[in-house]
């Protein structure tokens, strides 16, 4: 899932200075699961805002809403009837959701309520680890299911650097060396020959926003774009 | 596979959108069938001024009918729900009300665009649009003793509606003293009731027509205007110095159509009219059950044609709403809520607007036509369709393997409306059909999962056929299209696993094309045998 963390309150409060009617919208999917931007967090943020503004003598009116996914326009459309009642929106979704919300309501200032941090897994309640950088060219098949792009500080793709340090990374002894972990995993599966395969360097240049049309949907997209 | 039927209750009030003549006529006809009607007009009046009294009578009749509620200055803000149970938000100024309707009739009008750019002319006091002339004539403000020149049919393809306006203006001009009228025309389209007569009458009264293929040269020098043209009859240059030039206007679909199509979930054609070019929808159906289109909302139609549509609309509304007890197949698509992740794929793909969602996808029984496009597109296989559930289809394929025993084994997934009939016809008429052919019925080609096709190959089929309706003749509008898209994708898969692409054929057949089916199936058999010999 996409993992986010709540933005510092002062930052949110600063962005909302001058707005007296604010709608905070939670997202029911990734950010709800990682306990950063679900309904509960949206309502809590509103309470925090109301309290802070009350203390400052500038009361604020807030509303909270929850949508299934802020990355689908149809779900955002469910807010059409209430958005007009507010001066600004705080989206508790990931960066994609915030931007889609801002696209849906271009007249309305939309502010992020969370920092979108990584694609990761849930270790325990409230505890998440990054696992994927969405590089677009998955190597996990040859690296024993451990991602060197994410786990190696240098994102090396063909073995460790000279700084590998007794199972740890040179940056920090608490950070495991990705390539040591890959070696151990492959050795355990008798697939060490994989480690000798040369992986071509990733072309990180000229990154532009990516668009994907799934196989089988190119013609559908073309048919719909004609209209 | 005759599905059992069941009865559900639906709403029977009818919303008619559009206060033009087609809307008023539809409201009268629908109310005449015993339904309560709400008629909305975005303006503060209903129906336009007219050249005869028929329309005024119609409006009076609607206003007097207790079953017709006329809401002026009102627009449709939101449409939720499904056929038989639409929840429509109507906005009058700032005031919004939500009303329930069983059916909706869209009767929007036409809009015009003056084509002065096509003639390189700027509008002004002496160069005016057709609409401006009509207004002058209606108000009796056109001075007498003028020479008026019309430019028509060079800025666009001619059509009878455009010509009718010119002819009506010529008739009115005839009543203004000492007026000379010239019509410079590209093509004269008169294919509508009474236009020939108007045209001839104008000629008799002294109107001069110049019909040429090349647009006339128009020069405007201060107050002096000159139109010059090579007359094809006299074969010489003719010049006319008019006092007034009237420029033609394009007649276009209502600009509100696009904004209505979206919430109504109906398809607009490329010109912005709300009926696709598919014979199944004629005369007044839209792509969505329970939503009907009348008059200029569906095509470039005249006022008279719009009034004629009203009767058809009333019949279709009655056919759908009946007495409010709607018989539906108990075999409609079903959502497994545990599997559904509300990805909205089904909602976006359903050609019937039958799917909405709460916390999970919901398929409205009143609107589902059982085509199965949703079931075949659902990424979680969370939707199953009655007799055509995935398990039943897998079993049908497996059974075919055991019983056919003939080689090569060819599995043909057949739309029951077309392909299956063609196969049956081929067999009945004794056309050649491969011995190892297994025909499997699907409700629509849109129900042919990629998974079924691959399953057939995995089970050992030598060839697979997808037999669809022709595009534009599919009862679910897009079923054949979806099948062709999936076939293209499966061909790529076949290529990547090293099977010849011709092991899969996607063909569109009409139900009387048994001969064609015989040809393509025998060709497939021949090609498979040749490859294996």
XYZ file of C-alpha atoms in Angstrom:
760
model
C 0.000 0.000 0.000
C 0.898 3.678 -0.189
C 2.084 4.774 3.239
C 1.725 8.326 4.455
C 2.267 10.145 7.700
C 0.408 13.048 9.147
C 1.879 16.433 8.391
C 3.042 18.464 11.404
C -0.010 20.266 12.776
C 1.679 23.671 12.652
C 2.262 23.271 8.938
C -1.380 22.391 8.274
C -2.586 25.140 10.532
C -0.277 27.606 8.757
C -1.636 26.637 5.334
C -5.175 27.140 6.596
C -4.583 30.569 8.106
C -7.160 32.856 6.554
C -9.655 30.075 5.817
C -12.604 29.840 8.163
C -14.603 26.999 6.653
C -12.602 23.885 5.943
C -13.600 20.463 4.678
C -11.286 17.616 5.629
C -11.632 14.575 3.420
C -10.314 11.184 4.427
C -9.572 8.376 1.997
C -10.815 4.912 2.757
C -8.026 2.924 1.147
C -4.223 3.038 1.658
C -3.979 6.034 3.985
C -6.782 4.698 6.184
C -5.000 1.350 6.522
C -1.722 3.032 7.520
C -3.570 5.108 10.132
C -2.771 8.497 8.604
C -5.741 9.677 6.571
C -8.911 7.743 7.309
C -12.096 9.188 8.736
C -10.719 9.011 12.238
C -7.665 11.056 11.374
C -9.774 13.525 9.396
C -12.111 14.107 12.333
C -9.191 14.337 14.754
C -7.459 16.932 12.606
C -10.679 18.957 12.554
C -10.903 18.857 16.347
C -7.288 19.939 16.612
C -7.935 22.830 14.210
C -11.069 23.928 16.063
C -9.303 23.854 19.376
C -6.275 25.772 18.122
C -8.465 28.417 16.468
C -10.660 28.704 19.544
C -7.614 29.365 21.686
C -6.417 31.937 19.177
C -9.837 33.596 19.185
C -10.427 32.933 15.460
C -12.939 30.102 15.388
C -12.997 27.802 12.393
C -15.879 25.803 10.985
C -14.935 22.318 9.844
C -16.570 19.402 8.127
C -15.337 15.877 7.601
C -16.042 13.467 4.769
C -14.739 10.095 3.729
C -14.540 8.776 0.201
C -13.801 5.292 -1.035
C -10.709 6.360 -2.999
C -9.610 9.872 -3.854
C -7.831 8.500 -6.928
C -11.167 7.833 -8.702
C -13.114 10.822 -10.030
C -16.480 9.112 -9.519
C -15.882 8.885 -5.775
C -14.709 12.490 -5.590
C -17.913 13.516 -7.366
C -19.806 12.402 -4.261
C -18.462 15.564 -2.634
C -19.864 17.927 -5.294
C -22.874 18.890 -3.211
C -20.972 19.865 -0.078
C -17.727 21.372 -1.369
C -19.445 24.693 -2.082
C -20.066 25.215 1.619
C -16.336 25.448 2.381
C -13.483 27.884 1.634
C -10.792 25.231 1.474
C -10.269 21.474 1.460
C -7.740 19.378 3.307
C -7.199 16.072 1.555
C -5.901 13.327 3.789
C -5.108 11.161 0.750
C -1.757 10.424 -0.833
C -0.320 12.958 -3.261
C -2.283 11.407 -6.103
C -5.552 11.914 -4.256
C -4.720 15.497 -3.300
C -3.967 16.351 -6.932
C -7.094 14.639 -8.254
C -9.153 16.533 -5.685
C -7.527 19.802 -6.765
C -8.309 18.887 -10.398
C -11.939 18.176 -9.524
C -12.361 21.510 -7.734
C -9.970 23.886 -9.502
C -11.558 26.950 -7.911
C -11.009 25.646 -4.402
C -7.675 25.678 -2.515
C -6.817 22.057 -1.691
C -4.156 21.336 0.934
C -2.410 18.083 1.797
C -3.027 16.727 5.290
C -0.347 14.047 5.072
C 3.114 13.522 3.654
C 3.043 10.631 1.201
C 6.085 8.622 2.075
C 6.479 5.273 0.379
C 5.028 2.031 -0.931
C 5.408 -0.407 1.903
C 4.122 -3.109 4.176
C 2.501 -3.326 7.567
C 4.756 -4.888 10.218
C 2.376 -4.304 13.115
C -0.212 -1.761 14.152
C 1.153 1.632 13.151
C 4.473 0.222 11.926
C 5.333 0.326 8.233
C 8.402 -0.362 6.152
C 9.259 0.761 2.669
C 9.525 -2.039 0.143
C 9.150 -0.583 -3.322
C 10.241 2.525 -5.235
C 7.974 1.792 -8.225
C 10.992 1.961 -10.525
C 8.930 0.429 -13.330
C 11.251 -2.505 -14.062
C 10.929 -5.127 -11.355
C 14.092 -7.118 -10.561
C 12.705 -9.197 -7.718
C 12.796 -12.330 -9.862
C 16.596 -12.397 -9.853
C 17.193 -10.835 -6.437
C 15.417 -13.426 -4.353
C 12.419 -11.221 -3.662
C 14.447 -8.452 -2.018
C 14.514 -5.088 -3.786
C 18.001 -3.580 -4.095
C 16.588 -0.353 -5.532
C 14.737 0.217 -2.272
C 16.907 -1.564 0.279
C 20.379 -0.549 -0.917
C 21.341 3.023 -0.055
C 22.911 3.353 -3.508
C 20.210 1.382 -5.314
C 22.935 -0.835 -6.736
C 21.746 -3.518 -9.084
C 24.720 -5.854 -9.489
C 26.054 -6.717 -6.062
C 27.186 -4.746 -3.024
C 29.517 -1.802 -2.941
C 32.843 -1.768 -1.134
C 31.194 -0.373 1.939
C 29.268 -3.513 2.811
C 30.081 -4.115 6.440
C 29.494 -7.489 8.063
C 25.846 -7.785 6.935
C 25.218 -4.061 7.445
C 25.261 -1.041 5.176
C 28.093 1.455 5.464
C 25.688 4.270 6.189
C 24.510 2.765 9.447
C 25.078 -0.544 11.175
C 21.351 -0.882 11.874
C 20.646 -0.784 8.147
C 21.077 -4.258 6.663
C 23.081 -4.541 3.473
C 20.556 -5.338 0.745
C 23.028 -7.421 -1.219
C 24.023 -9.483 1.825
C 20.341 -10.257 2.357
C 19.939 -11.115 -1.324
C 22.995 -13.406 -1.174
C 21.599 -15.236 1.871
C 18.150 -15.645 0.303
C 19.484 -16.960 -3.017
C 21.967 -19.274 -1.315
C 19.130 -20.751 0.733
C 17.224 -21.486 -2.480
C 20.272 -22.817 -4.359
C 19.904 -19.999 -6.852
C 23.213 -18.244 -6.317
C 23.817 -18.310 -10.070
C 21.235 -15.518 -10.218
C 23.623 -13.156 -8.515
C 26.008 -13.437 -11.464
C 23.394 -12.236 -13.925
C 24.174 -8.726 -15.042
C 21.293 -6.325 -14.763
C 21.484 -3.321 -17.039
C 21.513 0.046 -15.373
C 18.192 1.751 -14.846
C 17.599 4.819 -17.001
C 16.639 7.373 -14.433
C 17.033 10.310 -16.835
C 14.253 12.546 -18.095
C 11.606 11.279 -15.765
C 8.167 12.404 -16.857
C 4.774 11.460 -15.390
C 4.063 7.919 -16.498
C 0.827 6.746 -18.061
C -0.188 3.127 -18.242
C -2.889 1.689 -20.411
C -3.244 -1.970 -19.560
C -2.958 -4.495 -22.384
C -6.306 -4.887 -24.045
C -7.463 -1.415 -23.134
C -5.558 0.605 -25.764
C -8.452 0.455 -28.198
C -10.953 1.191 -25.480
C -8.937 4.269 -24.518
C -8.732 5.330 -28.159
C -12.467 4.817 -28.623
C -13.207 6.946 -25.580
C -10.659 9.637 -26.443
C -12.339 10.175 -29.822
C -15.411 11.526 -28.129
C -31.695 -21.159 -21.389
C -34.954 -19.380 -20.696
C -34.504 -17.531 -17.481
C -37.258 -17.372 -14.912
C -38.971 -14.049 -14.506
C -39.865 -12.076 -11.443
C -41.797 -8.905 -10.737
C -40.374 -5.754 -9.146
C -42.095 -2.427 -8.358
C -40.856 0.689 -10.123
C -41.691 4.398 -10.061
C -44.032 5.582 -12.817
C -43.625 9.370 -12.872
C -41.956 10.630 -16.025
C -39.521 13.520 -16.401
C -39.505 15.357 -19.724
C -36.421 17.550 -20.153
C -36.812 20.419 -22.616
C -39.622 22.927 -22.980
C -39.527 23.058 -26.766
C -42.275 21.753 -28.994
C -40.979 18.159 -28.873
C -40.946 18.318 -25.075
C -44.447 19.758 -24.787
C -45.775 17.235 -27.305
C -44.074 14.350 -25.469
C -45.445 15.549 -22.116
C -48.981 15.635 -23.558
C -48.692 12.183 -25.111
C -47.093 10.563 -22.052
C -49.682 12.122 -19.723
C -52.287 10.830 -22.165
C -51.142 7.301 -21.327
C -51.980 7.926 -17.681
C -48.608 8.890 -16.210
C -47.774 11.922 -14.112
C -45.286 14.128 -15.944
C -42.851 16.820 -14.862
C -41.858 19.021 -17.817
C -38.785 21.189 -17.323
C -37.766 24.176 -19.407
C -34.503 26.011 -18.862
C -36.198 29.212 -20.016
C -39.094 31.066 -18.427
C -41.464 29.797 -21.119
C -42.332 26.581 -22.888
C -42.289 26.093 -26.670
C -41.185 28.687 -29.201
C -43.114 31.229 -31.203
C -44.508 29.598 -34.251
C -45.924 30.126 -37.671
C -49.180 28.342 -36.970
C -51.535 27.825 -34.103
C -50.867 24.105 -33.550
C -48.094 24.684 -31.053
C -49.975 27.304 -29.056
C -52.836 24.776 -28.716
C -50.374 22.135 -27.574
C -48.938 24.394 -24.891
C -52.409 25.352 -23.681
C -53.331 21.673 -23.469
C -50.212 20.900 -21.417
C -50.800 23.843 -19.094
C -54.386 22.748 -18.511
C -53.479 19.122 -17.783
C -53.442 18.407 -14.033
C -51.071 15.472 -14.620
C -48.415 17.724 -16.145
C -46.334 19.853 -13.815
C -44.415 22.490 -15.760
C -41.216 23.713 -14.107
C -39.774 26.770 -15.863
C -36.226 28.127 -15.427
C -35.339 24.627 -14.291
C -32.353 22.474 -15.129
C -31.334 18.935 -14.282
C -28.525 19.164 -11.736
C -27.987 15.522 -10.916
C -29.302 12.103 -11.910
C -28.791 9.158 -9.589
C -30.357 5.746 -9.415
C -31.377 3.424 -12.174
C -34.155 2.956 -14.735
C -37.443 2.558 -12.924
C -36.003 4.391 -9.938
C -34.205 7.566 -11.007
C -33.540 10.193 -8.323
C -33.223 13.491 -10.171
C -32.195 16.786 -8.616
C -33.980 19.641 -10.371
C -32.673 23.152 -9.848
C -34.873 26.209 -10.217
C -32.635 29.185 -9.570
C -30.975 28.414 -6.239
C -33.714 26.060 -5.161
C -33.082 22.346 -5.620
C -35.573 19.522 -5.247
C -35.071 15.794 -5.603
C -37.784 13.851 -7.393
C -38.253 10.179 -8.240
C -38.955 9.141 -11.821
C -39.393 5.808 -13.512
C -38.479 7.103 -16.951
C -36.880 10.191 -18.470
C -37.538 11.779 -21.863
C -34.877 14.098 -23.268
C -36.311 16.629 -25.709
C -33.656 19.283 -26.005
C -33.658 21.560 -29.047
C -31.231 22.822 -31.613
C -28.822 25.680 -31.558
C -27.461 27.813 -34.386
C -24.082 29.181 -35.342
C -23.809 31.928 -37.906
C -21.337 31.079 -40.679
C -20.114 34.573 -41.640
C -16.485 33.468 -41.308
C -16.996 30.986 -44.140
C -17.835 33.946 -46.401
C -15.152 36.212 -44.964
C -17.853 38.619 -43.792
C -18.252 40.597 -40.617
C -21.749 40.958 -39.261
C -23.040 44.510 -39.068
C -26.138 46.590 -39.805
C -26.083 45.480 -43.468
C -24.726 41.976 -43.059
C -26.983 40.023 -40.726
C -27.565 36.421 -39.717
C -30.616 34.379 -40.651
C -31.754 34.626 -37.013
C -31.447 38.415 -37.049
C -33.525 38.587 -40.235
C -36.194 36.357 -38.695
C -36.346 38.674 -35.677
C -36.664 41.768 -37.918
C -39.456 40.142 -39.923
C -41.292 38.960 -36.829
C -41.182 42.460 -35.368
C -42.155 44.020 -38.716
C -39.026 46.183 -38.589
C -37.680 45.485 -42.071
C -37.931 48.616 -44.178
C -39.658 48.404 -47.535
C -37.977 48.897 -50.909
C -34.836 46.924 -50.099
C -32.829 44.383 -52.056
C -32.071 41.392 -49.867
C -29.504 38.720 -50.762
C -29.263 35.351 -49.041
C -26.009 33.379 -48.883
C -26.706 29.724 -48.172
C -25.145 26.313 -48.742
C -21.544 27.456 -49.281
C -20.547 27.469 -45.616
C -21.841 23.961 -44.920
C -23.492 20.991 -46.581
C -27.053 21.946 -47.357
C -29.901 20.488 -45.386
C -33.683 20.905 -45.453
C -33.872 22.606 -42.057
C -31.529 25.378 -43.184
C -33.416 25.734 -46.470
C -36.776 25.824 -44.709
C -35.721 28.864 -42.717
C -34.677 30.700 -45.894
C -37.947 29.786 -47.620
C -40.023 30.907 -44.638
C -38.169 34.228 -44.649
C -38.776 34.602 -48.396
C -42.491 34.077 -47.813
C -42.443 36.763 -45.134
C -40.377 39.094 -47.329
C -43.044 38.787 -50.024
C -45.323 40.708 -47.703
C -42.892 43.611 -47.311
C -43.525 46.143 -50.054
C -41.169 46.515 -53.003
C -38.613 44.039 -51.802
C -36.311 42.213 -54.201
C -34.853 38.948 -53.017
C -31.880 37.001 -54.385
C -30.780 33.628 -53.090
C -27.208 32.525 -53.753
C -27.256 28.868 -52.982
C -24.748 25.978 -53.096
C -27.212 23.143 -53.009
C -30.942 23.348 -52.537
C -32.126 20.629 -50.143
C -35.906 20.383 -50.153
C -36.494 16.840 -48.888
C -39.124 17.690 -46.302
C -42.868 18.197 -46.313
C -43.990 21.316 -48.193
C -40.553 22.702 -49.046
C -40.865 22.115 -52.797
C -44.036 24.152 -52.807
C -42.482 27.010 -50.831
C -39.514 27.034 -53.184
C -41.695 27.169 -56.311
C -43.965 29.781 -54.788
C -41.033 32.060 -53.997
C -39.780 31.749 -57.576
C -43.182 32.641 -58.912
C -43.268 35.690 -56.728
C -40.036 36.907 -58.285
C -37.295 35.612 -56.022
C -34.184 34.920 -58.103
C -32.040 31.905 -57.247
C -28.429 31.500 -58.359
C -27.326 27.920 -57.824
C -23.593 27.412 -58.320
C -20.873 25.191 -56.966
C -18.409 28.016 -56.340
C -19.139 30.469 -53.566
C -19.969 33.986 -54.809
C -17.491 36.813 -54.352
C -18.774 39.308 -51.843
C -17.214 42.717 -51.528
C -18.147 45.254 -48.910
C -16.810 48.768 -49.407
C -18.320 51.084 -46.847
C -22.030 51.154 -47.608
C -21.622 49.662 -51.075
C -21.958 45.931 -51.186
C -21.618 43.760 -54.241
C -22.129 40.047 -54.809
C -20.595 38.679 -57.973
C -21.124 35.238 -59.420
C -20.648 33.385 -62.679
C -24.192 32.414 -63.621
C -24.045 28.873 -65.018
C -27.191 29.459 -67.129
C -26.329 32.820 -68.679
C -22.630 31.894 -68.669
C -21.704 35.373 -67.714
C -20.707 37.276 -64.623
C -23.704 38.595 -62.708
C -23.447 41.302 -60.100
C -26.035 42.195 -57.518
C -25.729 45.190 -55.202
C -27.945 44.347 -52.239
C -28.958 46.586 -49.369
C -28.890 43.693 -46.985
C -26.948 40.421 -46.937
C -28.350 37.521 -44.929
C -25.793 34.895 -43.939
C -26.793 31.280 -43.364
C -26.478 29.554 -40.007
C -25.407 26.024 -39.144
C -28.000 24.148 -37.114
C -26.354 22.117 -34.402
C -27.236 19.830 -31.540
C -28.194 21.602 -28.326
C -25.100 22.614 -26.413
C -26.748 21.213 -23.264
C -26.682 17.683 -24.703
C -23.134 16.878 -23.673
C -23.774 18.084 -20.125
C -26.945 15.962 -19.976
C -25.401 12.837 -21.495
C -22.959 12.455 -18.646
C -25.332 12.320 -15.650
C -27.921 10.417 -17.698
C -25.212 7.923 -18.721
C -26.282 7.882 -22.329
C -24.108 8.104 -25.399
C -24.025 11.078 -27.723
C -23.031 10.660 -31.385
C -20.162 12.584 -32.941
C -22.422 15.532 -33.748
C -23.666 15.808 -30.186
C -27.072 14.200 -30.706
C -28.166 11.784 -27.994
C -28.819 8.659 -30.035
C -26.107 6.454 -31.486
C -26.261 5.256 -35.089
C -27.501 1.802 -34.105
C -30.768 0.470 -35.521
C -31.764 -1.094 -32.199
C -32.334 2.362 -30.773
C -34.662 3.706 -33.436
C -36.897 5.588 -33.267
C -36.654 7.094 -29.778
C -34.523 4.878 -27.509
C -31.255 5.995 -25.982
C -28.411 3.695 -25.008
C -29.970 3.396 -21.570
C -33.176 1.665 -20.661
C -35.848 4.011 -19.332
C -34.334 7.074 -21.019
C -35.859 8.160 -24.298
C -34.910 10.867 -26.777
C -37.347 12.872 -28.855
C -37.026 15.262 -31.768
C -33.910 17.362 -32.152
C -32.360 15.760 -29.067
C -31.712 12.643 -31.133
C -31.006 14.009 -34.602
C -31.248 17.050 -36.849
C -35.042 16.976 -36.959
C -37.662 19.602 -37.682
C -40.350 20.829 -35.328
C -42.882 18.608 -37.120
C -40.678 15.532 -36.779
C -40.216 16.351 -33.105
C -43.985 16.352 -32.642
C -44.214 13.001 -34.459
C -41.646 11.544 -32.047
C -43.914 12.323 -29.096
C -46.304 9.497 -29.949
C -43.451 7.001 -30.218
C -42.024 8.189 -26.929
C -45.354 7.661 -25.185
C -45.567 4.099 -26.540
C -42.027 3.281 -25.419
C -42.605 4.825 -21.986
C -45.752 2.733 -21.570
C -43.944 -0.375 -22.753
C -41.265 0.154 -20.111
C -43.264 1.463 -17.140
C -46.517 -0.435 -17.701
C -48.519 -0.280 -14.483
C -45.383 -0.052 -12.342
C -44.955 -3.811 -12.031
C -41.879 -4.599 -14.067
C -41.093 -8.147 -15.097
C -37.353 -8.761 -14.989
C -35.292 -11.886 -15.578
C -34.258 -13.455 -12.278
C -31.098 -14.214 -14.169
C -29.454 -10.793 -14.056
C -25.833 -10.217 -13.070
C -25.017 -10.754 -9.415
C -22.219 -9.201 -7.345
C -20.321 -11.232 -4.768
C -19.846 -8.519 -2.132
C -16.953 -10.356 -0.520
C -14.994 -10.213 -3.747
C -15.986 -6.751 -4.946
C -13.406 -4.046 -4.294
C -15.430 -1.211 -5.921
C -12.815 -0.634 -8.583
C -15.708 0.838 -10.677
C -14.744 -1.138 -13.774
C -18.256 -2.591 -14.050
C -19.856 0.807 -13.527
C -17.660 2.284 -16.230
C -18.187 -0.567 -18.682
C -21.932 -1.219 -18.336
C -23.571 -0.021 -21.573
C -26.973 0.056 -19.882
C -26.136 2.335 -16.944
C -27.413 -0.458 -14.723
C -24.633 -0.379 -12.155
C -24.030 1.966 -9.270
C -22.409 1.484 -5.914
C -22.912 1.878 -2.239
C -20.075 0.334 -0.347
C -19.927 -2.300 -3.104
C -21.097 -2.471 -6.701
C -24.840 -2.851 -7.060
C -26.554 -4.043 -10.221
C -30.097 -2.792 -10.694
C -32.444 -5.585 -11.637
C -34.722 -3.221 -13.511
C -31.937 -2.062 -15.774
C -29.642 -5.066 -16.206
C -29.999 -6.569 -19.678
C -27.898 -9.613 -18.863
C -25.216 -8.920 -21.503
C -22.441 -9.920 -19.110
C -19.905 -7.274 -20.154
C -19.441 -6.364 -16.475
C -18.923 -9.992 -15.479
C -16.267 -10.433 -18.133
C -14.451 -7.215 -17.253
C -14.521 -7.600 -13.439
C -10.902 -8.051 -12.301
C -11.929 -10.133 -9.288
C -14.530 -12.339 -11.000
C -16.884 -10.862 -8.428
C -19.768 -10.671 -10.903
C -21.505 -13.768 -12.167
C -24.322 -13.933 -14.671
C -27.116 -16.451 -14.068
C -26.879 -19.389 -16.440
C -23.597 -18.113 -17.843
C -21.548 -18.181 -14.638
C -17.846 -18.952 -14.957
C -18.250 -22.476 -13.567
C -21.001 -23.341 -16.047
C -18.932 -22.006 -18.931
C -15.858 -23.979 -17.828
C -17.994 -27.120 -17.603
C -19.440 -26.510 -21.075
C -15.932 -26.337 -22.505
C -14.865 -29.457 -20.641
C -17.969 -31.372 -21.719
C -17.287 -30.467 -25.336
C -13.886 -32.058 -25.132
C -15.357 -35.356 -23.937
C -18.279 -35.563 -26.333
C -16.999 -34.210 -29.619
C -14.133 -36.655 -30.069
C -13.754 -35.264 -33.578
C -10.624 -33.540 -34.699
C -9.868 -30.711 -34.955
C -11.812 -29.485 -31.953
C -13.115 -25.991 -32.623
C -14.917 -24.104 -29.865
C -17.227 -21.353 -31.094
C -18.501 -18.872 -28.502
C -21.696 -17.609 -30.090
C -23.759 -14.548 -29.275
C -27.259 -15.944 -29.009
C -28.650 -13.042 -31.047
C -26.472 -13.558 -34.095
C -23.632 -16.089 -34.153
C -25.659 -18.920 -32.652
C -28.472 -18.372 -35.144
C -25.961 -18.369 -37.991
C -24.495 -21.675 -36.764
C -27.977 -23.201 -36.491
C -28.855 -21.950 -39.944
C -25.698 -23.491 -41.409
C -26.548 -26.832 -39.814
C -30.226 -26.712 -40.823
C -29.449 -25.797 -44.422
C -26.785 -28.479 -44.635
C -23.869 -26.131 -45.280
C -20.480 -27.619 -44.475
C -19.603 -27.276 -40.800
C -16.459 -28.756 -39.176
C -17.184 -32.130 -37.536
C -15.406 -31.123 -34.351
C -17.293 -27.843 -33.945
C -18.678 -27.112 -30.491
C -20.986 -24.106 -30.282
C -21.288 -22.525 -26.841
C -24.056 -19.973 -26.327
C -23.351 -16.637 -24.678
C -25.979 -13.935 -24.069
C -23.851 -11.338 -25.884
C -20.325 -11.400 -27.286
C -19.476 -9.062 -24.421
C -19.734 -12.125 -22.142
C -16.888 -13.982 -23.842
C -14.215 -13.794 -21.148
C -10.613 -13.930 -22.238
C -10.428 -16.592 -19.586
C -12.944 -18.825 -21.427
C -11.000 -18.593 -24.655
C -7.710 -19.420 -22.979
C -9.415 -22.205 -21.056
C -10.568 -23.771 -24.322
C -7.002 -23.707 -25.664
C -5.647 -25.137 -22.403
C -8.247 -27.936 -22.511
C -6.949 -28.814 -25.965
C -9.101 -26.922 -28.433
C -7.370 -26.531 -31.785
C -9.223 -23.377 -32.660
C -11.574 -20.893 -31.043
C -14.142 -18.640 -32.698
C -15.787 -15.533 -31.258
C -19.014 -14.954 -33.157
C -20.436 -11.514 -32.519
C -23.082 -9.217 -33.913
C -21.965 -6.503 -36.280
C -20.735 -3.361 -34.575
C -23.599 -0.916 -34.482
C -26.065 -3.788 -34.383
C -25.273 -5.137 -30.909
C -28.211 -5.054 -28.524
C -25.815 -4.035 -25.789
C -24.141 -1.524 -28.096
C -20.580 -2.438 -27.151
C -20.599 -6.231 -26.732
C -19.123 -6.912 -30.158
C -16.562 -4.181 -29.590
C -15.423 -5.680 -26.287
C -15.159 -9.108 -27.920
C -12.988 -7.708 -30.723
C -10.719 -5.935 -28.232
C -10.286 -9.114 -26.225
C -9.632 -11.146 -29.383
C -6.820 -8.768 -30.353
C -5.309 -9.253 -26.914
C -5.575 -13.034 -27.022
C -3.911 -13.083 -30.424
C -0.918 -11.390 -28.795
C -0.934 -14.069 -26.091
C -1.087 -16.833 -28.715
C 1.839 -15.262 -30.542
C 3.839 -15.087 -27.326
C 3.280 -18.781 -26.594
C 4.051 -19.761 -30.176
C 0.589 -20.649 -31.483
C -0.491 -19.373 -34.903
C -2.749 -16.359 -34.675
C -5.298 -17.897 -37.014
C -6.265 -20.373 -34.286
C -8.485 -17.571 -33.050
C -11.110 -15.959 -35.256
C -13.347 -13.103 -34.173
C -16.075 -12.589 -36.741
C -19.209 -10.504 -36.820
C -22.220 -12.271 -38.282
C -25.853 -11.420 -38.759
C -28.221 -14.203 -37.758
C -28.936 -15.009 -41.424
C -25.253 -15.406 -42.339
C -25.109 -19.213 -42.073
C -23.244 -19.404 -45.370
C -20.581 -17.012 -44.146
C -20.227 -18.986 -40.913
C -19.754 -22.171 -42.912
C -17.004 -20.531 -44.963
C -14.990 -19.174 -42.060
C -15.318 -22.289 -39.900
C -14.329 -24.604 -42.762
C -11.401 -22.325 -43.547
C -10.277 -22.540 -39.936
C -10.566 -26.331 -40.012
C -8.558 -26.471 -43.247
C -5.832 -24.249 -41.839
C -5.534 -26.315 -38.641
C -5.384 -29.603 -40.584
C -2.774 -28.205 -42.941
C -0.585 -27.071 -40.041
C -0.747 -30.447 -38.307
C -0.141 -32.573 -41.419
